[in-house]
Amino acid sequence: MGKESFLIQAIVYLSAAVVGVNLAKRLGLGSVLGYLFAGIAIGPYLLGFVGEEGKELMHVAEFGVVMMLFVIGLELEPNLLWRMRKLILGLGGVQILVTAIVLGSIAWLAGQVWQSSLVIGLILALSSTAIVMQTLSEKSLLKTKAGQSSFAVLLSQDIAVIPMLAIFPLLATQQNNVVSTSFIGHLPGWQQTLFVLAAIGGIILAGRYVVGPVFRWVAKTRQRELFMATAILLVFAIAELMIVVGLSPALGTFLAGVVLANSEYRHELESDIEPFKGLLLGLFFIAVGASINFGLIGTNPSLILALVLGLVIIKGVILYVLGYFFDIRGDQNMLFAVALAQSGEFAFVLFSFAGQYQLLDEHTISILVAVVAISMALSPLIFVLNERLIMPRFFTKRKTKRESDDIHETHPVIIAGFGRYGNIVGRFLKANGISATILDNDSDRVDLLRKFGFKVYYGDASRFDLMKAAGAESAKLIIIAMDTPEQCLQMVSMVKSHFPHLKILSRAYDRKDAYDLMEAGVDNIYRETLDSSLRMGTDALSMLGLRAYNTHRAARTFLRHDERALTELLNYRNNTSSYIKVARERITELEELILSDMKDTEITERDSGWDSDALRKAAEAKRPNIQ
C-alpha cells in the first residue's frame, strides 16, 4: 500500500469513526455500535471505500483488544474480587456454564462437531460490557440490584475470556487442524510446557519486582511521553513473549495487568494506555463492521432473524431463571435478564481467534458475526421495550392511594420534606429544644422514620387543608426541604398565597434554583452544597499549612461576597453575555479581596487560638528554658 493510499485510508477510517460514533451517541446507541455502523457504511456492501485491505487492518487493530485486556487486568483488585466473589463465581460462573451448554447443544444438534459447538456456546454466552455498562450508567441503574448483578456477571465474563483463549488451541490440537508456528512449536510437548510456565512465571516475577523500579526510574525524567512509551513497550513485549511460546498475547497482557493491579503506577498506566486502546479498539470494530457479509444476510434473512431472536430469548430466559435463584426478584430480575440478553464485543475477537485455529469455517463465522452485531444493535431497543411495555404491564404494582395522616398538634415550626436535608435541620432543632410539625409525602420514608422514633406525618404539604391542619395559621416559620426544586417552588407559591405571615426558609439545589426562589419572593435561601463545600475548602487550606483562623475568615469573606454576587447576578440571568461578564468581574474581585486579607500578618493571640499548634507553641514559649 503506497503512502498516498495509506493517507487516504486513514482519512476514510477516521472520518467514519468521527461521524459514526457522534451519530450513535446522539441516538443513545453507544460508541461500539457507532464504530460498527461506521464500518458497515464504508464497507464493500454500502459505500465501498474499504475492500480486502480491511482484513489487513484487523491484524493491527487486534492490539486494541490486547490493550483492553491489560486494562481490565489492572482494574481487578483482589479486594474487589473478594467482595463480589459470590456474584462473580456463583451467578457469573453459572451463567456462562449453563448458557454455553444450552447454546452449544443447539449448535451440536444443528450439525456442528462437539469442538465447534463448545466454541459457539462459550462465545455466545458473553454479553456486551460496553453497551450494558453505558446504558445502565445513563439510566442511573448501576446501584440497583439488577445493576450490581449485571456488573458482576460482566466482570465474570471478561475474566472468562482468558481461559477461552487458552482452551481454543487445545481444541484445535485435538482436531489436528493447526500447525504450530510458534518459536517452540518444534520442541517436545514437555519442553513446550516448561517454556510456557517459565514465560508466565517470568511475567509474574517481573510485574512484582522489575516493572516498579523501571517505572520509578522512568518517572524521574519527568517526561510523560517517555512514561507512555514505556507503558506501550511493556504491553507489546509481553504480547510478543506470548506469541513466541504459542499462547494468545491477550492472555499474557491480562495476567500482567492483574499482577500490576496494586502497583502505585496503576492509574498512570491506565491513563497512558487508554487513548491507544480506545483508538485501536475503534478501528477493530470498524474492521468488523466492514467485514460483515451483507450478501450472506440478504440471501438468508429469515435464518439470521431466527438466530438473533433465538439467541436473545434463550439468554434472557436463562438469565431470568438464574436471577431468581440468586435472590433477584420482580422488575429487577427482568431488567437483569434484558440487560445481558445480547452477545458482546469479545465475540468478534474470539470468532477471529477460532477461525485462525480452524475451529469454525468462514461461512459459519460470517453468519455468527452478523447475529452478534444485530443483537448488539437491538440492545438499546430491547431496553426501551422493557421500560415502556413489559415493566408497566407485568411488574409495576399499582399501589393503593394512602390517605394523609390526621394531625392533632401545632408547633411554631413546620418542616415540609424530611429527606436527607430536612432530616438534619429537624434533628438540630429538636436537639436545641425546638419541636416542629414534620410533613413528608414519601410513605416508605415516613414508615422508616417512625421506626427510628421520629414523629412524621404522611401527606402532601403543598395542600392547603393539610397545612391548615398542621397549624400553619399559628406557626411562625416554615422550612421547605422537599425532594425536587419544582416541589419547593410549588410549596412557596402556596404559602405565599394562603399563609403570607410565615417566614420561609427554603432549600436550594444550585444557583439556578436559588434564582427561581429569589424571583418567587423567598428571602432565606440555603444552597445545600455551599456550606459543606466551604468547610471542605477550609480543611484543605489547613492541611496545606494555612492558619485555621485565616481559613475560616476567608470562608466567611467568600460566603458574604458570593451572596452579594448572587443577588446582583439575578438581574442578568436571562442575558448570557452580561451574566458572564459580571460574574468574571466578581470572581476576580473576590480573589483580590481574599489575597489582600491574607497578606495582613497581624494576628492577635486570641485569633491564634484557632490553631492547636499555635497554642502549643505559645505555651512552649512561656515555659522556662531549663537546660
XYZ file of C-alpha atoms in Angstrom:
627
model
C 0.000 0.000 0.000
C 1.580 3.272 -1.065
C 1.930 6.397 1.020
C -0.917 8.197 -0.726
C -3.135 5.158 -0.356
C -2.281 4.897 3.332
C -3.189 8.531 3.963
C -6.468 8.177 2.061
C -7.359 5.046 4.022
C -6.502 6.808 7.299
C -8.789 9.702 6.345
C -11.593 7.273 5.445
C -11.374 5.285 8.701
C -11.013 8.291 10.996
C -13.790 10.230 9.256
C -16.099 7.243 9.516
C -15.256 6.890 13.216
C -15.893 10.563 13.987
C -19.228 10.672 12.147
C -20.437 7.195 13.162
C -19.712 7.476 16.878
C -21.106 11.010 17.044
C -24.405 9.948 15.462
C -24.638 6.791 17.593
C -24.049 8.785 20.796
C -26.765 11.277 19.852
C -29.161 8.388 19.251
C -28.205 6.817 22.588
C -26.725 3.695 20.977
C -23.179 3.785 22.388
C -19.744 4.080 20.814
C -19.325 0.371 19.981
C -22.375 0.405 17.725
C -21.144 3.696 16.263
C -17.898 2.063 15.173
C -19.759 -0.965 13.805
C -22.153 1.205 11.784
C -19.206 3.264 10.521
C -17.514 0.079 9.296
C -20.732 -1.091 7.646
C -21.112 2.275 5.893
C -17.600 2.320 4.388
C -17.567 -1.420 3.723
C -17.903 -3.175 0.384
C -21.693 -3.579 0.689
C -22.554 0.129 1.005
C -20.119 2.907 0.031
C -17.316 0.540 -0.947
C -14.468 2.674 0.475
C -12.939 -0.442 2.085
C -12.307 -3.737 0.387
C -9.952 -6.615 1.116
C -7.494 -4.294 2.855
C -9.907 -4.230 5.802
C -8.609 -7.684 6.737
C -5.077 -6.268 6.951
C -6.301 -3.598 9.347
C -7.873 -6.270 11.531
C -4.469 -7.685 12.496
C -3.242 -4.257 13.633
C -6.486 -3.351 15.361
C -6.470 -6.588 17.386
C -3.833 -4.927 19.557
C -6.698 -2.815 20.850
C -8.192 -5.999 22.313
C -4.810 -6.887 23.802
C -4.635 -3.473 25.475
C -8.232 -3.711 26.665
C -7.479 -6.955 28.472
C -4.411 -5.353 30.028
C -6.572 -2.512 31.378
C -9.234 -4.975 32.597
C -6.475 -6.817 34.459
C -5.353 -3.550 36.055
C -8.881 -2.959 37.353
C -9.195 -6.378 39.006
C -8.083 -5.518 42.502
C -8.079 -8.588 44.774
C -10.270 -6.773 47.351
C -12.961 -6.090 44.735
C -12.932 -9.694 43.547
C -13.190 -10.985 47.107
C -16.123 -8.719 47.990
C -18.066 -9.811 44.906
C -16.950 -13.459 44.915
C -20.493 -14.821 45.364
C -21.868 -12.998 42.345
C -18.736 -13.337 40.179
C -18.100 -17.042 40.796
C -21.676 -18.013 41.540
C -24.055 -16.085 39.321
C -21.466 -15.178 36.662
C -19.829 -18.592 36.523
C -23.131 -20.493 36.418
C -24.487 -18.133 33.733
C -21.521 -18.786 31.444
C -21.637 -22.541 32.054
C -25.406 -23.003 31.599
C -25.658 -20.675 28.583
C -22.657 -22.326 26.902
C -24.158 -25.801 27.417
C -27.594 -24.802 26.088
C -26.350 -22.869 23.051
C -23.604 -25.426 22.377
C -26.157 -28.243 22.449
C -28.300 -26.397 19.907
C -25.253 -25.955 17.659
C -24.434 -29.665 18.022
C -28.000 -30.633 17.115
C -27.677 -28.341 14.082
C -24.762 -30.454 12.797
C -21.609 -28.907 14.273
C -18.896 -31.147 15.726
C -18.627 -31.040 19.508
C -15.497 -28.871 19.499
C -17.119 -26.231 17.293
C -20.357 -26.459 19.287
C -18.461 -25.814 22.520
C -16.708 -22.809 20.966
C -20.013 -21.352 19.716
C -21.688 -21.870 23.092
C -18.857 -20.234 25.037
C -18.602 -17.231 22.717
C -22.328 -16.524 22.541
C -22.610 -16.818 26.353
C -20.808 -13.471 26.632
C -22.617 -10.117 26.730
C -21.570 -6.601 25.747
C -19.729 -4.877 28.590
C -19.543 -1.598 26.665
C -23.262 -1.396 25.838
C -24.641 -2.699 29.142
C -22.454 -0.587 31.436
C -23.035 2.572 29.405
C -26.808 2.053 29.273
C -27.130 1.267 32.984
C -24.974 4.273 33.830
C -27.007 6.631 31.627
C -30.241 5.396 33.232
C -28.765 5.625 36.782
C -29.338 1.897 37.340
C -25.822 0.790 38.333
C -26.601 0.984 42.071
C -29.727 -1.146 41.789
C -29.832 -4.877 42.481
C -30.019 -5.560 38.743
C -27.165 -3.143 38.037
C -24.823 -4.680 40.613
C -25.659 -8.203 39.451
C -25.116 -7.247 35.803
C -21.736 -5.714 36.653
C -20.668 -8.898 38.465
C -21.697 -11.135 35.563
C -19.926 -8.899 33.028
C -16.784 -8.967 35.175
C -17.003 -12.749 35.316
C -17.395 -12.893 31.527
C -14.389 -10.608 30.968
C -12.281 -12.880 33.144
C -13.643 -15.956 31.339
C -12.279 -14.672 28.010
C -8.786 -15.593 29.192
C -9.385 -19.341 29.722
C -11.336 -19.376 26.466
C -8.271 -18.075 24.639
C -6.259 -20.830 26.308
C -8.797 -23.612 25.590
C -9.340 -22.921 21.881
C -5.814 -24.003 20.800
C -6.243 -27.216 22.799
C -9.486 -27.964 20.982
C -7.762 -27.308 17.662
C -4.873 -29.604 18.627
C -7.316 -32.381 19.335
C -8.685 -31.876 15.836
C -5.180 -31.848 14.333
C -6.130 -28.789 12.307
C -3.360 -26.433 13.283
C 0.315 -26.441 12.504
C 2.142 -24.586 15.238
C 4.087 -21.550 14.039
C 5.466 -20.562 17.445
C 9.189 -20.420 18.188
C 8.930 -23.528 20.392
C 6.494 -25.399 18.164
C 9.138 -27.977 17.088
C 10.016 -28.922 20.675
C 8.578 -31.936 22.534
C 5.396 -31.343 24.489
C 7.019 -31.380 27.940
C 9.586 -28.799 26.860
C 6.851 -26.577 25.408
C 5.008 -26.808 28.738
C 8.149 -25.776 30.623
C 8.674 -22.786 28.317
C 5.056 -21.695 28.748
C 5.221 -21.979 32.545
C 8.538 -20.137 32.566
C 7.061 -17.312 30.466
C 4.051 -16.940 32.759
C 6.230 -17.119 35.862
C 8.563 -14.522 34.339
C 5.645 -12.149 33.778
C 4.503 -12.532 37.399
C 8.007 -12.023 38.842
C 8.763 -9.085 36.538
C 5.452 -7.464 37.446
C 6.252 -7.700 41.141
C 9.964 -6.926 41.253
C 11.126 -5.366 37.947
C 8.365 -3.199 36.468
C 8.042 -0.993 39.574
C 11.731 0.059 39.700
C 11.779 0.566 35.920
C 8.776 2.908 36.056
C 10.245 4.773 39.039
C 13.460 5.246 37.051
C 11.500 6.494 34.016
C 9.286 8.740 36.176
C 12.367 10.607 37.430
C 12.870 12.033 33.926
C 9.507 13.852 34.314
C 8.838 13.179 30.629
C 5.254 11.994 30.247
C 5.802 10.800 26.697
C 8.666 8.570 27.894
C 6.444 7.035 30.573
C 3.767 6.469 27.917
C 6.295 4.827 25.596
C 7.428 2.551 28.432
C 3.831 1.502 29.141
C 3.217 0.620 25.485
C 6.584 -1.161 25.322
C 5.530 -3.276 28.303
C 2.303 -4.365 26.580
C 3.963 -5.114 23.246
C 6.869 -7.006 24.851
C 4.510 -9.254 26.814
C 2.360 -9.821 23.723
C 5.423 -10.862 21.712
C 6.593 -13.194 24.502
C 3.218 -14.942 24.447
C 3.363 -15.323 20.655
C 6.845 -16.848 20.958
C 5.620 -19.544 23.347
C 2.489 -20.183 21.298
C -0.088 -18.542 23.582
C -2.529 -15.715 22.985
C -0.947 -12.274 23.533
C -4.161 -11.206 25.252
C -3.604 -13.912 27.892
C -0.192 -12.531 28.828
C -1.220 -8.890 28.951
C -4.261 -9.711 31.075
C -2.045 -11.587 33.513
C 0.392 -8.665 33.619
C -2.496 -6.294 34.330
C -3.663 -8.409 37.272
C -0.113 -8.518 38.687
C 0.142 -4.714 38.436
C -3.370 -4.064 39.841
C -1.949 -2.977 43.211
C 1.006 -1.062 41.755
C 1.411 2.634 42.580
C 1.590 3.231 38.818
C -1.711 1.503 38.092
C -3.715 4.673 37.379
C -0.869 6.215 35.397
C -0.663 3.081 33.242
C -4.414 3.129 32.668
C -4.425 6.773 31.597
C -1.470 6.271 29.235
C -2.826 3.090 27.617
C -6.438 4.328 27.367
C -6.113 6.563 24.237
C -4.277 3.891 22.246
C -6.631 1.183 23.464
C -9.682 3.244 22.510
C -8.390 4.115 19.039
C -7.267 0.575 18.192
C -10.492 -0.900 19.563
C -12.434 1.574 17.451
C -10.515 0.505 14.361
C -11.128 -3.125 15.289
C -14.900 -2.620 15.441
C -14.818 -0.636 12.189
C -12.981 -3.538 10.557
C -15.588 -5.948 11.960
C -18.419 -3.813 10.581
C -16.753 -3.646 7.178
C -16.324 -7.404 7.138
C -19.995 -8.253 7.851
C -21.237 -10.220 4.862
C -24.490 -8.484 3.923
C -24.685 -10.579 0.795
C -24.998 -13.626 3.022
C -27.583 -11.881 5.201
C -29.554 -10.877 2.108
C -29.723 -14.471 0.908
C -30.659 -15.837 4.375
C -32.677 -13.097 6.128
C -35.097 -15.471 7.820
C -32.251 -17.626 9.180
C -30.367 -14.600 10.558
C -33.520 -13.146 12.138
C -34.424 -16.501 13.708
C -30.908 -16.868 15.125
C -30.933 -13.346 16.590
C -34.356 -13.757 18.212
C -33.455 -17.251 19.426
C -30.198 -16.002 20.967
C -31.847 -13.082 22.788
C -34.812 -15.146 24.052
C -32.730 -18.128 25.206
C -30.181 -15.964 27.016
C -32.948 -13.853 28.531
C -34.796 -16.894 29.882
C -31.607 -18.406 31.335
C -30.663 -15.116 32.986
C -34.157 -14.658 34.431
C -34.197 -18.156 35.937
C -30.690 -17.788 37.389
C -31.543 -14.345 38.732
C -34.488 -15.830 40.621
C -32.268 -18.447 42.272
C -29.780 -15.722 43.245
C -32.474 -13.670 45.008
C -33.158 -11.126 42.245
C -36.910 -10.596 42.123
C -39.609 -8.885 40.089
C -38.735 -5.895 37.938
C -35.062 -6.098 38.939
C -34.820 -9.645 37.620
C -36.467 -8.629 34.346
C -34.048 -5.723 33.970
C -31.130 -8.064 34.711
C -32.281 -10.525 32.034
C -32.926 -7.838 29.417
C -29.618 -6.069 30.063
C -27.444 -9.129 29.326
C -29.528 -10.867 26.641
C -27.389 -9.701 23.706
C -23.982 -11.007 22.647
C -20.842 -8.943 23.195
C -17.860 -7.303 21.542
C -15.486 -10.066 22.663
C -17.364 -12.390 20.303
C -15.709 -10.657 17.334
C -12.277 -11.286 18.848
C -12.999 -14.894 19.746
C -14.588 -15.746 16.382
C -11.490 -14.373 14.665
C -9.334 -16.421 17.035
C -11.407 -19.560 16.411
C -11.097 -19.019 12.662
C -7.304 -18.873 12.920
C -7.351 -22.328 14.540
C -9.898 -23.626 12.028
C -12.398 -24.381 14.755
C -15.098 -22.668 12.685
C -15.362 -22.290 8.917
C -15.666 -18.851 7.281
C -19.330 -19.327 6.348
C -20.326 -20.106 9.949
C -18.229 -17.222 11.291
C -19.854 -14.804 8.827
C -23.344 -15.823 9.973
C -22.472 -15.654 13.667
C -20.716 -12.289 13.361
C -23.852 -10.881 11.726
C -26.015 -12.357 14.512
C -23.795 -10.838 17.204
C -23.720 -7.410 15.535
C -27.508 -7.338 15.065
C -28.154 -8.476 18.657
C -25.918 -5.652 19.916
C -27.651 -3.139 17.658
C -31.048 -4.244 19.002
C -29.953 -3.985 22.643
C -30.963 -0.315 23.165
C -34.329 -1.058 21.531
C -34.858 -4.005 23.900
C -34.188 -1.713 26.865
C -36.854 0.700 25.600
C -39.387 -2.092 25.029
C -38.761 -3.376 28.542
C -39.267 0.073 30.083
C -42.389 1.028 28.113
C -44.190 -2.256 27.509
C -43.030 -5.113 29.729
C -42.381 -3.355 33.062
C -45.622 -1.302 33.251
C -47.784 -4.252 32.220
C -46.301 -7.123 34.231
C -44.073 -5.794 37.007
C -45.306 -2.420 38.242
C -47.617 -2.955 41.178
C -50.287 -0.321 41.431
C -50.231 0.976 44.982
C -53.446 1.984 46.675
C -53.609 5.686 47.410
C -52.626 6.279 51.010
C -54.702 8.796 52.877
C -52.961 11.686 54.581
C -52.434 11.346 58.315
C -54.599 13.244 60.780
C -52.602 15.941 62.557
C -53.542 16.834 66.139
C -50.690 19.091 67.203
C -49.282 22.502 66.354
C -45.778 23.890 66.692
C -44.091 27.186 65.800
C -42.097 25.443 63.067
C -43.335 23.342 60.142
C -40.903 21.230 58.134
C -42.080 20.251 54.641
C -39.922 17.331 53.487
C -37.870 15.156 55.833
C -35.313 13.585 53.477
C -31.539 13.874 53.736
C -31.695 17.695 54.023
C -34.776 18.309 56.167
C -33.787 15.428 58.441
C -30.616 17.231 59.550
C -32.467 20.504 60.171
C -35.200 18.765 62.172
C -32.756 16.832 64.342
C -30.761 20.004 65.015
C -33.877 21.918 66.097
C -35.025 19.058 68.327
C -31.578 18.840 69.944
C -31.997 22.512 70.871
C -35.438 22.005 72.392
C -37.484 23.254 69.403
C -40.362 20.993 68.336
C -41.625 21.003 64.746
C -44.551 19.584 62.815
C -42.974 17.375 60.146
C -44.702 16.519 56.846
C -43.433 14.198 54.122
C -45.147 12.688 51.063
C -42.948 9.548 50.762
C -44.900 6.809 52.555
C -41.952 4.390 52.715
C -39.726 7.070 54.226
C -42.396 8.037 56.755
C -42.734 4.410 57.906
C -38.951 4.045 58.186
C -38.507 7.306 60.119
C -41.210 6.292 62.591
C -39.191 3.155 63.399
C -36.332 5.477 64.396
C -38.622 7.396 66.729
C -39.375 10.441 64.563
C -42.911 11.814 64.666
C -43.526 12.354 60.931
C -46.920 12.845 59.273
C -47.631 11.484 55.818
C -49.166 13.905 53.336
C -48.571 16.436 50.564
C -47.516 19.639 52.334
C -48.476 21.746 49.286
C -52.171 21.048 50.039
C -53.910 23.962 51.773
C -56.100 21.762 54.002
C -53.145 19.737 55.255
C -51.116 22.861 56.016
C -54.077 24.314 57.879
C -54.399 21.113 59.897
C -50.663 21.299 60.658
C -51.185 24.679 62.313
C -49.831 26.942 59.574
C -52.142 29.762 60.691
C -50.444 29.968 64.081
C -46.921 28.824 63.175
C -44.065 31.309 62.858
C -41.926 29.836 60.108
C -41.799 27.005 57.578
C -38.718 25.107 56.439
C -39.144 23.852 52.871
C -36.828 20.880 52.184
C -38.779 18.890 49.603
C -37.140 16.468 47.176
C -37.216 18.470 43.928
C -36.886 22.160 43.002
C -40.323 22.021 41.384
C -41.932 20.820 44.632
C -40.173 23.562 46.608
C -41.390 26.281 44.208
C -44.933 24.921 44.314
C -44.792 24.954 48.117
C -43.502 28.547 48.155
C -46.368 29.662 45.909
C -48.970 28.033 48.153
C -47.504 29.515 51.362
C -47.228 33.000 49.835
C -50.884 32.819 48.751
C -52.531 31.394 51.881
C -50.110 31.916 54.783
C -48.180 35.110 53.989
C -47.232 35.651 57.648
C -44.994 32.560 57.664
C -41.276 33.188 57.311
C -39.966 30.889 54.580
C -36.597 29.141 54.787
C -36.140 27.134 51.593
C -33.624 24.610 50.384
C -31.983 25.394 47.023
C -30.168 22.832 44.898
C -27.951 25.145 42.816
C -27.675 28.749 41.597
C -30.465 28.313 39.040
C -32.802 27.009 41.711
C -31.735 29.865 44.008
C -32.608 32.407 41.297
C -36.053 30.829 40.866
C -36.705 31.046 44.597
C -35.483 34.652 44.742
C -37.860 35.595 41.941
C -40.637 33.833 43.864
C -40.027 36.211 46.773
C -38.082 33.958 49.165
C -35.544 35.864 51.245
C -33.976 32.995 53.207
C -32.403 30.597 50.708
C -29.918 27.860 51.583
C -27.893 26.263 48.811
C -27.371 22.721 50.028
C -23.786 22.212 48.813
C -22.427 25.646 49.698
C -21.606 25.242 53.387
C -20.164 21.722 53.082
C -18.055 22.809 50.087
C -16.639 25.762 52.035
C -15.972 23.528 55.031
C -14.046 21.138 52.786
C -12.107 24.083 51.350
C -11.129 25.381 54.794
C -9.966 21.907 55.828
C -7.902 21.633 52.638
C -6.240 25.017 53.327
C -5.480 23.993 56.914
C -3.896 20.746 55.708
C -1.718 22.788 53.367
C -0.338 24.763 56.318
C -2.527 27.887 56.481
C -3.631 29.193 59.872
C -7.074 27.950 60.884
C -8.353 31.438 61.768
C -7.312 32.754 58.356
C -9.035 29.890 56.538
C -12.312 30.443 58.430
C -12.059 34.187 57.870
C -11.522 33.560 54.135
C -14.545 31.238 54.077
C -16.748 33.919 55.689
C -15.453 36.501 53.209
C -16.155 34.154 50.312
C -19.680 33.449 51.589
C -20.587 37.136 52.058
C -19.184 38.074 48.656
C -20.890 35.140 46.913
C -24.255 36.012 48.460
C -23.934 39.638 47.272
C -22.896 38.447 43.810
C -25.852 36.044 43.710
C -28.273 38.913 44.336
C -26.580 41.136 41.761
C -26.400 38.438 39.076
C -30.131 37.774 39.379
C -30.636 40.860 37.201
C -28.556 39.310 34.388
C -29.699 35.658 34.487
C -31.539 35.948 31.149
C -28.681 37.772 29.410
C -25.868 35.254 28.997
C -23.137 37.616 27.777
C -23.775 40.199 30.504
C -24.060 37.459 33.131
C -20.664 36.012 32.168
C -19.052 39.470 32.088
C -20.295 40.495 35.538
C -19.599 37.038 37.018
C -15.965 37.180 35.819
C -15.579 40.633 37.373
C -16.922 39.407 40.714
C -14.701 36.317 40.682
C -11.608 38.469 40.120
C -12.751 40.917 42.788
C -13.213 38.098 45.303
C -9.770 36.615 44.635
C -8.098 40.013 45.103
C -10.064 40.635 48.298
C -9.115 37.317 49.921
C -5.446 37.564 48.875
C -5.272 41.077 50.277
C -6.787 39.873 53.526
C -4.293 37.009 53.713
C -1.363 39.414 53.480
C -2.392 41.033 56.746
C 0.064 39.232 59.031
C -1.137 40.910 62.224
C -2.821 38.054 64.077
C -3.781 38.562 67.673
C -3.064 35.987 70.345
C -6.832 35.445 70.629
C -7.043 34.615 66.937
C -4.174 32.160 67.209
C -6.377 30.082 69.493
C -7.984 28.649 66.335
C -4.804 26.590 65.873
C -3.935 23.820 68.287
C -0.323 24.073 67.111
C -0.330 27.793 67.853
C -1.474 27.134 71.415
C 1.252 24.574 71.899
C 3.940 26.903 70.565
C 2.702 29.777 72.734
C 2.815 27.565 75.822
C 6.316 26.383 74.965
C 7.469 29.991 74.535
C 6.284 30.880 78.068
C 7.831 27.768 79.617
C 11.187 28.387 81.395
C 14.171 27.262 79.381
C 15.753 24.586 81.596
C 18.952 23.074 80.287
